[in-house]
Tab-separated table of C-alpha atoms in Angstrom:
chain	number	residue	atom	x	y	z
A	1	MET	CA	61.511	-33.565	65.338
A	2	ASP	CA	59.038	-31.166	64.453
A	3	LEU	CA	57.725	-29.152	67.625
A	4	LEU	CA	54.472	-27.876	66.537
A	5	TRP	CA	53.067	-30.393	64.405
A	6	ASP	CA	54.373	-33.291	66.691
A	7	ASP	CA	51.109	-32.843	68.370
A	8	LYS	CA	49.423	-34.130	65.425
A	9	PRO	CA	48.781	-37.816	63.608
A	10	LYS	CA	51.449	-38.077	61.418
A	11	GLU	CA	51.109	-38.463	57.608
A	12	GLU	CA	51.719	-41.956	55.970
A	13	CYS	CA	53.009	-42.591	52.568
A	14	GLY	CA	52.083	-41.334	49.090
A	15	LEU	CA	52.101	-43.440	45.745
A	16	PHE	CA	52.200	-42.442	42.042
A	17	GLY	CA	52.565	-44.858	39.276
A	18	ILE	CA	52.040	-44.173	35.277
A	19	PHE	CA	52.719	-46.337	32.414
A	20	ALA	CA	52.906	-44.184	29.030
A	21	PRO	CA	55.982	-45.191	27.124
A	22	GLU	CA	55.799	-42.020	24.873
A	23	LYS	CA	55.613	-39.528	28.228
A	24	GLU	CA	58.430	-38.380	30.105
A	25	ILE	CA	57.256	-40.655	32.929
A	26	ALA	CA	60.176	-39.692	35.634
A	27	ARG	CA	59.262	-36.231	35.371
A	28	LEU	CA	55.184	-37.195	35.479
A	29	THR	CA	56.181	-38.992	38.536
A	30	TYR	CA	57.851	-35.965	40.315
A	31	TYR	CA	54.840	-34.130	40.017
A	32	GLY	CA	52.709	-36.555	41.186
A	33	LEU	CA	54.731	-37.423	44.109
A	34	TYR	CA	55.100	-33.240	44.408
A	35	ALA	CA	51.404	-33.780	45.015
A	36	LEU	CA	51.552	-35.969	47.415
A	37	GLN	CA	54.236	-34.577	49.505
A	38	HIS	CA	51.803	-34.068	52.429
A	39	ARG	CA	51.766	-37.759	52.939
A	40	GLY	CA	55.569	-38.317	53.741
A	41	GLN	CA	58.483	-35.589	53.733
A	42	GLU	CA	60.995	-38.094	54.997
A	43	SER	CA	62.202	-39.755	51.850
A	44	ALA	CA	61.458	-40.229	48.200
A	45	GLY	CA	62.087	-42.188	45.510
A	46	ILE	CA	61.449	-43.081	41.671
A	47	ALA	CA	61.700	-46.510	39.787
A	48	VAL	CA	61.581	-46.461	36.179
A	49	SER	CA	61.516	-49.505	33.684
A	50	ASP	CA	62.548	-49.437	30.074
A	51	GLY	CA	61.074	-52.939	29.261
A	52	ARG	CA	64.021	-54.904	30.102
A	53	LYS	CA	65.423	-53.502	33.531
A	54	ILE	CA	64.203	-51.511	36.411
A	55	VAL	CA	66.474	-48.689	37.853
A	56	VAL	CA	65.741	-46.712	40.538
A	57	GLU	CA	66.510	-43.193	42.160
A	58	LYS	CA	65.797	-42.359	45.912
A	59	GLY	CA	67.277	-40.259	48.803
A	60	MET	CA	66.293	-38.700	52.157
A	61	GLY	CA	64.015	-35.451	52.224
A	62	LEU	CA	61.372	-34.032	50.287
A	63	VAL	CA	60.896	-34.475	46.565
A	64	SER	CA	62.478	-31.318	45.357
A	65	GLU	CA	65.472	-32.177	47.691
A	66	VAL	CA	65.853	-35.945	46.124
A	67	PHE	CA	65.393	-35.107	42.474
A	68	SER	CA	67.432	-32.446	40.112
A	69	PRO	CA	66.633	-31.995	36.633
A	70	ASP	CA	69.581	-34.033	35.651
A	71	LEU	CA	68.825	-37.052	38.190
A	72	LEU	CA	65.145	-36.951	36.347
A	73	ALA	CA	66.663	-36.779	33.176
A	74	GLY	CA	68.390	-40.059	33.548
A	75	LEU	CA	65.260	-41.809	34.741
A	76	GLN	CA	64.323	-42.783	31.006
A	77	GLY	CA	61.637	-45.446	30.423
A	78	LYS	CA	58.195	-46.689	29.260
A	79	MET	CA	56.764	-46.338	32.887
A	80	ALA	CA	57.558	-45.661	36.570
A	81	ILE	CA	56.433	-45.906	40.179
A	82	GLY	CA	57.265	-43.529	43.048
A	83	HIS	CA	56.935	-43.081	46.685
A	84	VAL	CA	57.012	-40.458	49.667
A	85	ARG	CA	57.504	-41.903	53.158
A	86	TYR	CA	56.815	-41.276	56.559
A	87	SER	CA	57.884	-44.249	58.593
A	88	THR	CA	55.375	-46.008	60.471
A	89	THR	CA	56.866	-49.199	60.436
A	90	GLY	CA	61.089	-49.405	60.643
A	91	SER	CA	63.210	-46.463	61.099
A	92	SER	CA	63.706	-43.458	59.094
A	93	LEU	CA	66.794	-44.558	56.627
A	94	LEU	CA	67.775	-44.460	53.294
A	95	SER	CA	67.787	-48.111	53.295
A	96	ASN	CA	64.115	-48.354	54.286
A	97	ALA	CA	63.542	-45.685	51.362
A	98	GLN	CA	60.898	-46.884	48.630
A	99	PRO	CA	60.459	-47.976	45.646
A	100	LEU	CA	62.264	-51.464	46.802
A	101	VAL	CA	63.758	-52.964	44.113
A	102	VAL	CA	64.928	-56.821	43.900
A	103	HIS	CA	66.055	-59.286	41.176
A	104	PHE	CA	64.193	-62.586	41.625
A	105	GLN	CA	63.638	-65.835	39.322
A	106	ASN	CA	61.214	-64.091	37.013
A	107	GLY	CA	63.120	-60.762	36.518
A	108	MET	CA	62.853	-57.643	38.425
A	109	MET	CA	60.511	-55.995	40.334
A	110	ALA	CA	59.795	-52.774	42.233
A	111	LEU	CA	57.457	-52.147	44.928
A	112	ALA	CA	56.104	-49.129	46.778
A	113	HIS	CA	53.244	-49.535	49.890
A	114	ASN	CA	51.048	-47.312	51.742
A	115	GLY	CA	49.678	-48.730	54.984
A	116	ASN	CA	50.970	-51.011	57.828
A	117	LEU	CA	50.648	-54.909	58.017
A	118	THR	CA	49.533	-56.110	61.613
A	119	ASN	CA	50.926	-59.539	61.055
A	120	ALA	CA	54.176	-58.538	59.249
A	121	VAL	CA	56.406	-59.688	62.416
A	122	GLU	CA	55.397	-63.335	62.112
A	123	ILE	CA	55.521	-63.578	58.479
A	124	ARG	CA	59.091	-62.338	58.896
A	125	GLN	CA	60.106	-64.371	61.512
A	126	GLU	CA	58.607	-67.449	59.407
A	127	LEU	CA	60.488	-66.268	56.353
A	128	GLY	CA	63.769	-65.845	58.270
A	129	SER	CA	63.630	-68.968	60.014
A	130	GLN	CA	63.847	-70.308	56.192
A	131	GLY	CA	66.720	-68.652	55.174
A	132	THR	CA	65.207	-65.495	53.969
A	133	VAL	CA	67.881	-62.428	54.130
A	134	PHE	CA	66.224	-59.032	54.503
A	135	GLN	CA	67.658	-55.615	53.413
A	136	THR	CA	65.369	-53.447	55.311
A	137	THR	CA	63.269	-53.174	58.636
A	138	ILE	CA	60.032	-52.432	56.983
A	139	ASP	CA	56.929	-54.212	56.599
A	140	SER	CA	56.765	-53.871	52.773
A	141	GLU	CA	60.035	-55.811	52.397
A	142	VAL	CA	57.623	-58.728	53.558
A	143	ILE	CA	55.328	-58.398	50.897
A	144	LEU	CA	57.965	-58.271	48.064
A	145	ASN	CA	59.731	-61.622	49.597
A	146	MET	CA	56.167	-63.161	49.962
A	147	ILE	CA	55.505	-62.085	45.894
A	148	ALA	CA	58.739	-63.682	44.924
A	149	ARG	CA	58.129	-66.779	46.613
A	150	TYR	CA	55.052	-67.536	44.338
A	151	ARG	CA	57.345	-66.995	41.676
A	152	ARG	CA	55.750	-69.774	39.213
A	153	HIS	CA	52.482	-68.065	38.868
A	154	SER	CA	51.639	-64.939	36.967
A	155	LEU	CA	52.672	-61.750	38.592
A	156	GLU	CA	48.752	-60.633	39.180
A	157	ASP	CA	48.838	-64.376	40.696
A	158	ALA	CA	51.584	-64.126	43.216
A	159	ILE	CA	49.834	-60.739	44.137
A	160	ILE	CA	46.706	-62.336	44.816
A	161	LYS	CA	48.050	-65.107	46.982
A	162	THR	CA	50.068	-62.700	48.911
A	163	MET	CA	47.102	-60.890	49.763
A	164	ILE	CA	45.377	-63.900	51.391
A	165	ASP	CA	48.748	-63.867	53.558
A	166	ILE	CA	49.185	-60.789	54.905
A	167	LYS	CA	46.753	-58.902	56.975
A	168	GLY	CA	46.312	-55.267	57.781
A	169	ALA	CA	46.354	-51.870	55.379
A	170	TYR	CA	47.898	-51.783	52.414
A	171	ALA	CA	47.612	-49.633	48.910
A	172	LEU	CA	50.458	-51.371	46.567
A	173	LEU	CA	52.062	-50.703	43.308
A	174	ILE	CA	54.140	-53.446	42.298
A	175	MET	CA	55.713	-52.593	38.681
A	176	ALA	CA	57.884	-55.657	36.949
A	177	GLU	CA	59.570	-54.887	33.524
A	178	ASP	CA	56.430	-54.752	31.178
A	179	LYS	CA	53.390	-53.561	33.753
A	180	ILE	CA	52.532	-51.934	36.880
A	181	VAL	CA	49.698	-53.750	39.510
A	182	GLY	CA	48.000	-51.972	42.078
A	183	ALA	CA	46.085	-53.217	44.877
A	184	ARG	CA	43.987	-52.466	47.847
A	185	ASP	CA	43.583	-54.127	50.983
A	186	PRO	CA	40.043	-55.899	51.180
A	187	HIS	CA	39.089	-53.491	53.755
A	188	GLY	CA	39.987	-50.047	51.677
A	189	LEU	CA	41.677	-48.912	54.748
A	190	ARG	CA	44.418	-46.711	52.551
A	191	PRO	CA	43.098	-44.859	49.196
A	192	LEU	CA	44.473	-45.586	45.691
A	193	CYS	CA	42.521	-43.895	42.640
A	194	ILE	CA	43.112	-44.878	38.560
A	195	GLY	CA	43.963	-41.732	36.147
A	196	ARG	CA	43.917	-41.706	32.785
A	197	LEU	CA	46.306	-39.789	30.846
A	198	GLY	CA	45.462	-39.672	27.058
A	199	GLU	CA	44.996	-43.408	26.113
A	200	ARG	CA	47.413	-44.456	29.352
A	201	TYR	CA	46.484	-45.113	32.789
A	202	CYS	CA	48.260	-44.010	36.270
A	203	PHE	CA	47.498	-44.686	39.857
A	204	ALA	CA	47.551	-42.286	42.333
A	205	SER	CA	47.009	-41.811	46.453
A	206	GLU	CA	44.728	-39.175	45.621
A	207	SER	CA	43.157	-37.431	43.107
A	208	CYS	CA	44.929	-34.211	43.597
A	209	ALA	CA	47.915	-36.121	42.049
A	210	LEU	CA	45.698	-36.843	39.120
A	211	ASP	CA	45.040	-33.138	38.537
A	212	THR	CA	48.410	-32.061	38.855
A	213	ILE	CA	49.762	-34.168	35.888
A	214	GLY	CA	46.596	-33.322	33.832
A	215	ALA	CA	44.881	-36.692	34.236
A	216	GLU	CA	41.516	-37.326	34.023
A	217	PHE	CA	40.168	-39.470	37.457
A	218	VAL	CA	38.517	-42.619	36.368
A	219	ARG	CA	37.650	-44.313	39.610
A	220	ASP	CA	38.944	-45.801	42.935
A	221	VAL	CA	40.454	-48.845	43.191
A	222	LYS	CA	38.242	-51.007	44.812
A	223	PRO	CA	39.005	-52.910	48.442
A	224	GLY	CA	40.593	-56.274	47.788
A	225	GLU	CA	40.835	-55.368	43.974
A	226	VAL	CA	44.281	-56.008	41.908
A	227	VAL	CA	44.401	-53.663	38.539
A	228	THR	CA	46.915	-53.764	36.046
A	229	ILE	CA	48.208	-51.168	33.343
A	230	ASP	CA	50.502	-52.219	30.806
A	231	GLU	CA	50.663	-51.446	26.690
A	232	ALA	CA	47.122	-52.891	26.192
A	233	GLY	CA	45.607	-50.817	28.549
A	234	LEU	CA	43.681	-51.361	32.086
A	235	HIS	CA	42.799	-54.897	33.421
A	236	THR	CA	41.005	-55.662	36.474
A	237	ARG	CA	40.545	-58.729	38.971
A	238	PHE	CA	39.760	-59.366	42.425
A	239	GLY	CA	42.555	-60.445	44.572
A	240	THR	CA	40.553	-61.480	47.533
A	241	PRO	CA	36.982	-61.303	48.746
A	242	GLN	CA	35.872	-57.728	50.471
A	243	GLU	CA	35.822	-57.941	53.959
A	244	ARG	CA	34.416	-55.468	56.087
A	245	ILE	CA	34.606	-52.133	54.163
A	246	ALA	CA	36.693	-49.473	56.465
A	247	PRO	CA	38.196	-46.485	54.778
A	248	CYS	CA	40.083	-44.494	57.202
A	249	SER	CA	38.153	-41.710	58.501
A	250	PHE	CA	41.097	-39.637	59.190
A	251	GLU	CA	41.925	-39.547	55.815
A	252	TYR	CA	39.106	-36.756	55.382
A	253	ILE	CA	39.531	-35.197	59.033
A	254	TYR	CA	43.128	-34.470	58.587
A	255	PHE	CA	45.620	-36.449	56.335
A	256	ALA	CA	44.247	-35.987	52.723
A	257	ARG	CA	44.548	-32.857	50.647
A	258	PRO	CA	41.338	-30.889	50.630
A	259	ASP	CA	41.364	-30.901	46.828
A	260	SER	CA	41.292	-34.756	46.668
A	261	THR	CA	37.991	-36.996	46.375
A	262	LEU	CA	38.464	-40.445	48.116
A	263	ASP	CA	35.763	-43.226	47.639
A	264	ASN	CA	33.603	-40.593	45.680
A	265	LEU	CA	34.265	-38.237	48.992
A	266	ASN	CA	35.189	-35.014	48.578
A	267	VAL	CA	37.665	-34.472	51.519
A	268	TRP	CA	36.905	-30.479	51.377
A	269	GLU	CA	33.047	-30.967	51.573
A	270	SER	CA	33.313	-34.230	54.249
A	271	ARG	CA	35.260	-31.384	56.503
A	272	ARG	CA	32.654	-28.646	56.082
A	273	GLN	CA	29.922	-30.925	56.672
A	274	MET	CA	31.916	-31.798	59.971
A	275	GLY	CA	31.923	-28.084	60.947
A	276	VAL	CA	27.658	-28.117	60.191
A	277	GLN	CA	27.361	-31.101	62.460
A	278	LEU	CA	29.582	-29.198	65.483
A	279	ALA	CA	27.226	-26.057	64.872
A	280	LYS	CA	23.969	-28.482	65.122
A	281	GLU	CA	25.465	-29.868	68.249
A	282	CYS	CA	27.451	-27.173	69.916
A	283	PRO	CA	26.213	-23.910	68.951
A	284	ILE	CA	28.176	-21.064	70.871
A	285	GLU	CA	26.908	-17.353	71.015
A	286	ALA	CA	30.279	-15.963	69.617
A	287	ASP	CA	31.671	-12.774	67.808
A	288	VAL	CA	33.979	-14.772	65.085
A	289	ILE	CA	34.870	-18.198	64.209
A	290	ILE	CA	38.501	-18.899	63.439
A	291	PRO	CA	40.139	-22.116	62.048
A	292	VAL	CA	43.592	-23.607	63.152
A	293	PRO	CA	45.337	-23.738	59.936
A	294	ASP	CA	44.951	-25.440	57.407
A	295	SER	CA	42.716	-28.712	58.116
A	296	GLY	CA	40.624	-26.952	60.451
A	297	THR	CA	39.514	-24.384	57.806
A	298	PRO	CA	36.477	-26.024	56.160
A	299	ALA	CA	34.737	-27.092	59.339
A	300	ALA	CA	35.243	-23.525	60.737
A	301	LEU	CA	33.606	-22.392	57.554
A	302	GLY	CA	30.700	-24.822	57.751
A	303	TYR	CA	30.196	-23.653	61.429
A	304	ALA	CA	30.435	-20.126	60.497
A	305	GLN	CA	27.987	-20.482	57.923
A	306	THR	CA	25.877	-22.721	59.614
A	307	LEU	CA	25.087	-20.287	62.627
A	308	GLY	CA	25.664	-16.984	60.352
A	309	ILE	CA	28.691	-15.742	62.552
A	310	PRO	CA	31.807	-14.011	60.497
A	311	PHE	CA	34.528	-16.565	59.610
A	312	GLU	CA	38.142	-14.911	59.959
A	313	GLU	CA	41.696	-16.117	59.651
A	314	GLY	CA	42.632	-15.496	63.640
A	315	LEU	CA	45.854	-17.705	62.973
A	316	LEU	CA	48.034	-17.242	60.188
A	317	LYS	CA	50.190	-20.081	59.173
A	318	ASN	CA	54.193	-19.475	57.911
A	319	ARG	CA	53.923	-21.487	54.796
A	320	TYR	CA	57.617	-21.017	54.088
A	321	VAL	CA	59.101	-22.617	57.317
A	322	GLY	CA	60.358	-26.263	56.984
A	323	ARG	CA	61.012	-28.447	59.726
A	324	THR	CA	61.807	-26.978	63.629
A	325	PHE	CA	63.565	-28.979	66.141
A	326	ILE	CA	62.754	-29.159	69.587
A	327	GLN	CA	64.331	-26.440	71.446
A	328	PRO	CA	66.123	-26.581	74.620
A	329	THR	CA	64.367	-23.854	76.736
A	330	GLN	CA	60.678	-23.052	77.286
A	331	GLU	CA	61.632	-19.531	75.691
A	332	LEU	CA	62.839	-20.919	72.676
A	333	ARG	CA	59.795	-23.460	72.310
A	334	GLU	CA	57.251	-20.567	72.432
A	335	VAL	CA	59.597	-19.070	69.694
A	336	ALA	CA	59.150	-21.996	67.021
A	337	VAL	CA	55.577	-22.187	67.733
A	338	ARG	CA	55.131	-18.665	66.815
A	339	ILE	CA	57.289	-18.800	63.967
A	340	LYS	CA	54.884	-21.483	62.443
A	341	LEU	CA	51.767	-19.948	63.735
A	342	ASN	CA	50.940	-16.288	64.728
A	343	ALA	CA	47.685	-14.952	65.934
A	344	ASN	CA	46.224	-11.756	64.173
A	345	LYS	CA	45.369	-9.464	66.835
A	346	GLN	CA	42.758	-7.416	64.822
A	347	VAL	CA	40.307	-9.984	64.619
A	348	ILE	CA	40.562	-11.586	68.067
A	349	ARG	CA	40.979	-8.741	70.409
A	350	GLY	CA	37.795	-8.352	72.515
A	351	ARG	CA	35.892	-10.573	70.608
A	352	ARG	CA	34.425	-14.067	72.067
A	353	VAL	CA	36.388	-16.400	69.777
A	354	VAL	CA	35.362	-19.955	68.792
A	355	MET	CA	38.632	-22.026	67.274
A	356	ILE	CA	38.091	-24.957	65.227
A	357	ASP	CA	40.616	-27.763	64.941
A	358	ASP	CA	40.725	-31.033	63.785
A	359	SER	CA	41.503	-33.299	66.489
A	360	ILE	CA	43.793	-33.423	69.399
A	361	VAL	CA	46.580	-36.308	70.032
A	362	ARG	CA	48.668	-34.895	73.133
A	363	GLY	CA	46.867	-31.629	73.737
A	364	THR	CA	50.253	-29.532	73.623
A	365	THR	CA	49.650	-27.719	70.584
A	366	SER	CA	45.935	-26.909	71.436
A	367	SER	CA	47.034	-25.358	74.898
A	368	LYS	CA	49.387	-23.350	73.322
A	369	LEU	CA	46.814	-22.169	70.594
A	370	VAL	CA	44.799	-21.242	73.443
A	371	GLU	CA	47.104	-19.045	75.183
A	372	MET	CA	48.141	-17.384	72.298
A	373	VAL	CA	44.765	-16.101	71.152
A	374	LYS	CA	43.797	-15.230	74.871
A	375	GLY	CA	47.149	-13.452	74.653
A	376	CYS	CA	45.845	-11.242	71.953
A	377	GLY	CA	43.399	-9.852	74.000
A	378	ALA	CA	40.151	-12.819	73.413
A	379	LYS	CA	37.340	-12.044	75.798
A	380	GLU	CA	36.240	-15.929	75.352
A	381	VAL	CA	38.050	-18.849	73.747
A	382	HIS	CA	35.925	-21.756	72.847
A	383	LEU	CA	38.057	-24.689	71.410
A	384	LEU	CA	35.778	-27.191	69.105
A	385	ILE	CA	36.898	-30.307	67.214
A	386	SER	CA	35.750	-31.858	64.171
A	387	SER	CA	36.438	-35.219	65.303
A	388	PRO	CA	35.693	-37.399	68.311
A	389	PRO	CA	38.262	-37.924	71.037
A	390	VAL	CA	41.192	-40.058	69.976
A	391	LYS	CA	41.706	-43.047	72.585
A	392	TYR	CA	43.090	-45.678	70.827
A	393	SER	CA	46.098	-46.299	68.729
A	394	CYS	CA	46.254	-47.160	64.991
A	395	TYR	CA	47.713	-50.154	63.576
A	396	TYR	CA	46.956	-49.362	59.876
A	397	GLY	CA	49.499	-46.884	58.888
A	398	ILE	CA	49.123	-43.662	60.883
A	399	ASP	CA	51.617	-42.750	63.787
A	400	THR	CA	49.306	-41.681	66.235
A	401	ALA	CA	51.223	-41.835	69.584
A	402	GLU	CA	51.400	-44.640	71.983
A	403	ARG	CA	47.828	-44.949	73.800
A	404	GLU	CA	48.853	-43.956	76.853
A	405	LYS	CA	50.010	-40.821	75.655
A	406	LEU	CA	46.766	-39.677	74.238
A	407	ILE	CA	45.453	-36.957	76.279
A	408	ALA	CA	41.624	-38.233	75.783
A	409	ASN	CA	42.814	-41.924	77.002
A	410	GLN	CA	44.059	-40.457	79.958
A	411	MET	CA	41.805	-37.601	80.904
A	412	ASN	CA	37.817	-36.480	80.775
A	413	ILE	CA	36.826	-33.625	78.609
A	414	ASP	CA	36.575	-31.268	81.135
A	415	GLU	CA	40.094	-32.283	82.457
A	416	ILE	CA	41.320	-31.744	79.350
A	417	ARG	CA	39.324	-28.316	78.971
A	418	LYS	CA	41.285	-27.367	81.878
A	419	PHE	CA	44.604	-28.519	80.423
A	420	VAL	CA	44.025	-26.603	77.062
A	421	GLY	CA	43.041	-23.541	79.297
A	422	ALA	CA	39.793	-23.165	77.046
A	423	ASP	CA	36.458	-21.862	78.140
A	424	THR	CA	34.735	-24.209	76.173
A	425	LEU	CA	35.693	-27.762	74.906
A	426	TYR	CA	33.625	-29.801	72.373
A	427	TYR	CA	34.528	-32.882	70.148
A	428	LEU	CA	32.152	-33.616	67.656
A	429	SER	CA	30.205	-36.799	68.347
A	430	GLU	CA	30.904	-40.075	66.463
A	431	GLU	CA	27.274	-39.768	65.109
A	432	GLY	CA	28.063	-36.303	63.761
A	433	LEU	CA	31.187	-37.624	62.156
A	434	LYS	CA	29.424	-40.536	60.628
A	435	LYS	CA	26.859	-38.104	59.292
A	436	ALA	CA	29.370	-35.632	57.890
A	437	LEU	CA	30.956	-38.700	55.941
A	438	GLY	CA	27.818	-40.013	54.166
A	439	SER	CA	26.538	-43.088	54.234
A	440	ASP	CA	29.279	-45.636	53.277
A	441	PRO	CA	31.449	-47.197	56.341
A	442	VAL	CA	34.637	-45.940	57.486
A	443	CYS	CA	37.223	-46.988	60.076
A	444	LEU	CA	36.606	-45.131	63.426
A	445	ALA	CA	38.945	-47.646	65.169
A	446	CYS	CA	41.101	-44.869	66.700
A	447	PHE	CA	38.158	-43.224	68.342
A	448	ASN	CA	36.006	-46.582	69.662
A	449	GLY	CA	38.098	-49.295	69.392
A	450	ASP	CA	36.481	-51.238	66.989
A	451	TYR	CA	39.233	-52.299	64.655
A	452	PRO	CA	38.057	-54.175	61.209
A	453	THR	CA	40.989	-56.441	61.558
A	454	THR	CA	42.599	-58.448	64.296
A	455	VAL	CA	45.352	-56.172	65.835
A	456	PRO	CA	48.907	-57.015	67.870
A	457	LYS	CA	48.324	-56.579	71.429
A	458	LYS	CA	51.446	-54.311	71.522
A	459	PHE	CA	53.075	-52.507	68.281
A	460	SER	CA	55.966	-50.365	67.833
A	461	LYS	CA	57.461	-48.872	64.814
A	462	GLU	CA	60.844	-50.714	65.938
A	463	ASP	CA	59.755	-54.290	66.012
A	464	MET	CA	61.175	-55.288	63.138
A	465	GLU	CA	64.609	-53.660	64.155
A	466	CYS	CA	66.648	-56.322	64.970
């Protein structure tokens, strides 16, 4: 388990799909997944179709660890879908890696899923009672089975009927032998966009993946929409009526790459605006503003620009370090933190420092960083957070800690300040976050408990491990 970043919400999954018979579709999918690697590092997979059959290759680890040039060269076809995974339902096992591929009465089908279903356990139990056999312990297989049950209908109609049955968060890519269908849940909780490469189309979780392969951004898939790309081009219809629109606000706060644009809102600019709002709500007389890299950087820049205070990189991230593991002693744990982040004494010593981070989950990382900055001689350390306190668990595909482990659910602000050792601790208000994210509605359930769907009373990623 990663030590330092274990105190951050975990990424979800990333999807990429392309229909382009004249292109090297496996290699383009590889590059698309590479751009989405931040959304999941546990496993990666690519499925290709040549129009007659679907072949899949997947493995545990990063995209570059799973796919060699020879493996990619062997994946020939007209279209492909790919997936990078962080496990939020089901264990991190090869059997749970995606895309999932099945044979059913209408042929072959592959599926890649980002999100979490909130009624997957109930559907799985119902299917199991009717004799359905499952090969995995993930909710994505429930979706695949539901689509297969509607085999008398077209693939698009089967997906639409399945969308009526399933609840929760999902962005889906489903590939048959001759087409790829993309779908987004009626709330738009998880992102999915459409790109164009020449005369062909592709899908991606984030627009940064389109940029990477040289594709032009067309638009986001709308909440509840079902979009097909095939030999004839792009076709669209609505699967289920749009419900309360609520894209995940944490995509903007932490998850998505800052060079992505989701639902017409650029991630970098939204984070910079969070810093602007922080400056309006909590101006502090300081000598320097430093970010906790990387997701705290735009907010720190917005804060510094608004107040006219110098912005500098007081914490440097080692970009070449991979996963570290929990160390057996406190001394070694401290070393593990410093391997990933180190303070720049020249920037910090003798100065009043405002340090800006995107969020606090358990508080352990924040306390280490405050201690590190103070240890370098800072006169004062004021910790500002560019989101409200995280008090509630997420059921839509973010692996936030169990609610009882969320520090903001256990302590008030001043108690947290004392815990992390800062001179000041301030969280951006919910209203401030809304202003930073513009006029469109977003999901703020992890801050206020106002979930856009019904949620289970208790949820564990191991719920289907039986």
